[in-house]
Amino acid sequence: LLNSASYSDTKSLVYCSATLTGYMVSDTVCLSNTKTNSCVNNFSFFLITRETGLQNANGILGLSPAANGNGPSYMAALHA
């Protein structure tokens, strides 16, 4: 659920064998609804509105460290 997300223009991208269409958005993202220390405010991520090749997954949250080409890093933002 996006409470106060900000939306950008529609984008398409290829992730492995999947084709994704959606928006870059920013919102508060939490891994737990009971532990507020797992939340990142104003985190940017790709909100998928249409996909082929993900087998109906809701989305992808990368937990990789910050690196060029990886996109926004949840782990780096969590420990900032």
XYZ file of C-alpha atoms in Angstrom:
80
model
C 0.000 0.000 0.000
C 1.376 3.378 -0.987
C 0.337 6.031 1.477
C 2.002 9.171 0.162
C 3.935 8.045 -2.873
C 5.115 10.426 -5.543
C 4.786 9.096 -9.099
C 6.905 9.701 -12.183
C 6.273 8.901 -15.849
C 5.618 5.318 -16.973
C 8.803 3.361 -17.706
C 9.618 -0.076 -19.099
C 12.628 -2.187 -18.221
C 13.967 -5.695 -18.649
C 14.974 -7.665 -15.546
C 16.544 -11.024 -16.422
C 13.899 -12.637 -18.655
C 11.044 -10.411 -17.396
C 9.663 -7.292 -19.045
C 8.284 -4.779 -16.542
C 6.196 -1.637 -16.955
C 5.497 0.778 -14.135
C 6.550 3.919 -12.325
C 9.429 5.068 -10.175
C 7.824 6.031 -6.860
C 8.957 7.159 -3.416
C 7.318 6.078 -0.176
C 8.041 4.684 3.271
C 9.136 1.048 2.871
C 9.202 -1.343 5.858
C 10.200 -5.004 6.035
C 8.106 -5.450 9.183
C 4.899 -3.779 10.305
C 5.952 -4.127 13.971
C 9.620 -3.022 13.855
C 9.998 0.617 12.881
C 13.785 0.248 12.639
C 13.164 -1.701 9.406
C 11.603 1.371 7.710
C 13.171 3.705 5.164
C 11.366 6.989 4.555
C 11.225 8.464 1.059
C 12.719 5.322 -0.539
C 12.594 5.216 -4.358
C 11.548 1.990 -6.055
C 9.967 0.693 -9.260
C 6.238 0.022 -8.844
C 5.243 -2.673 -11.343
C 1.888 -2.167 -13.054
C 2.344 -4.799 -15.772
C 4.796 -7.686 -16.090
C 5.616 -10.692 -18.185
C 8.085 -13.306 -17.027
C 7.911 -12.800 -13.228
C 5.267 -15.471 -12.679
C 2.885 -13.028 -10.940
C 5.355 -11.715 -8.364
C 4.320 -8.403 -6.793
C 7.691 -6.789 -7.288
C 11.404 -6.893 -6.668
C 13.137 -5.357 -3.645
C 16.869 -5.459 -4.121
C 18.815 -6.031 -0.924
C 22.205 -5.596 -2.569
C 24.733 -3.019 -1.411
C 24.869 0.326 -3.198
C 26.663 0.031 -6.539
C 26.445 1.731 -9.910
C 23.734 0.136 -12.026
C 21.929 -1.549 -9.123
C 19.315 1.157 -8.607
C 18.305 2.359 -5.145
C 19.818 0.280 -2.320
C 17.392 -0.479 0.514
C 20.237 -1.744 2.719
C 22.322 1.405 2.219
C 19.284 3.609 2.930
C 18.369 1.573 6.025
C 21.832 2.074 7.525
C 22.269 5.706 6.477
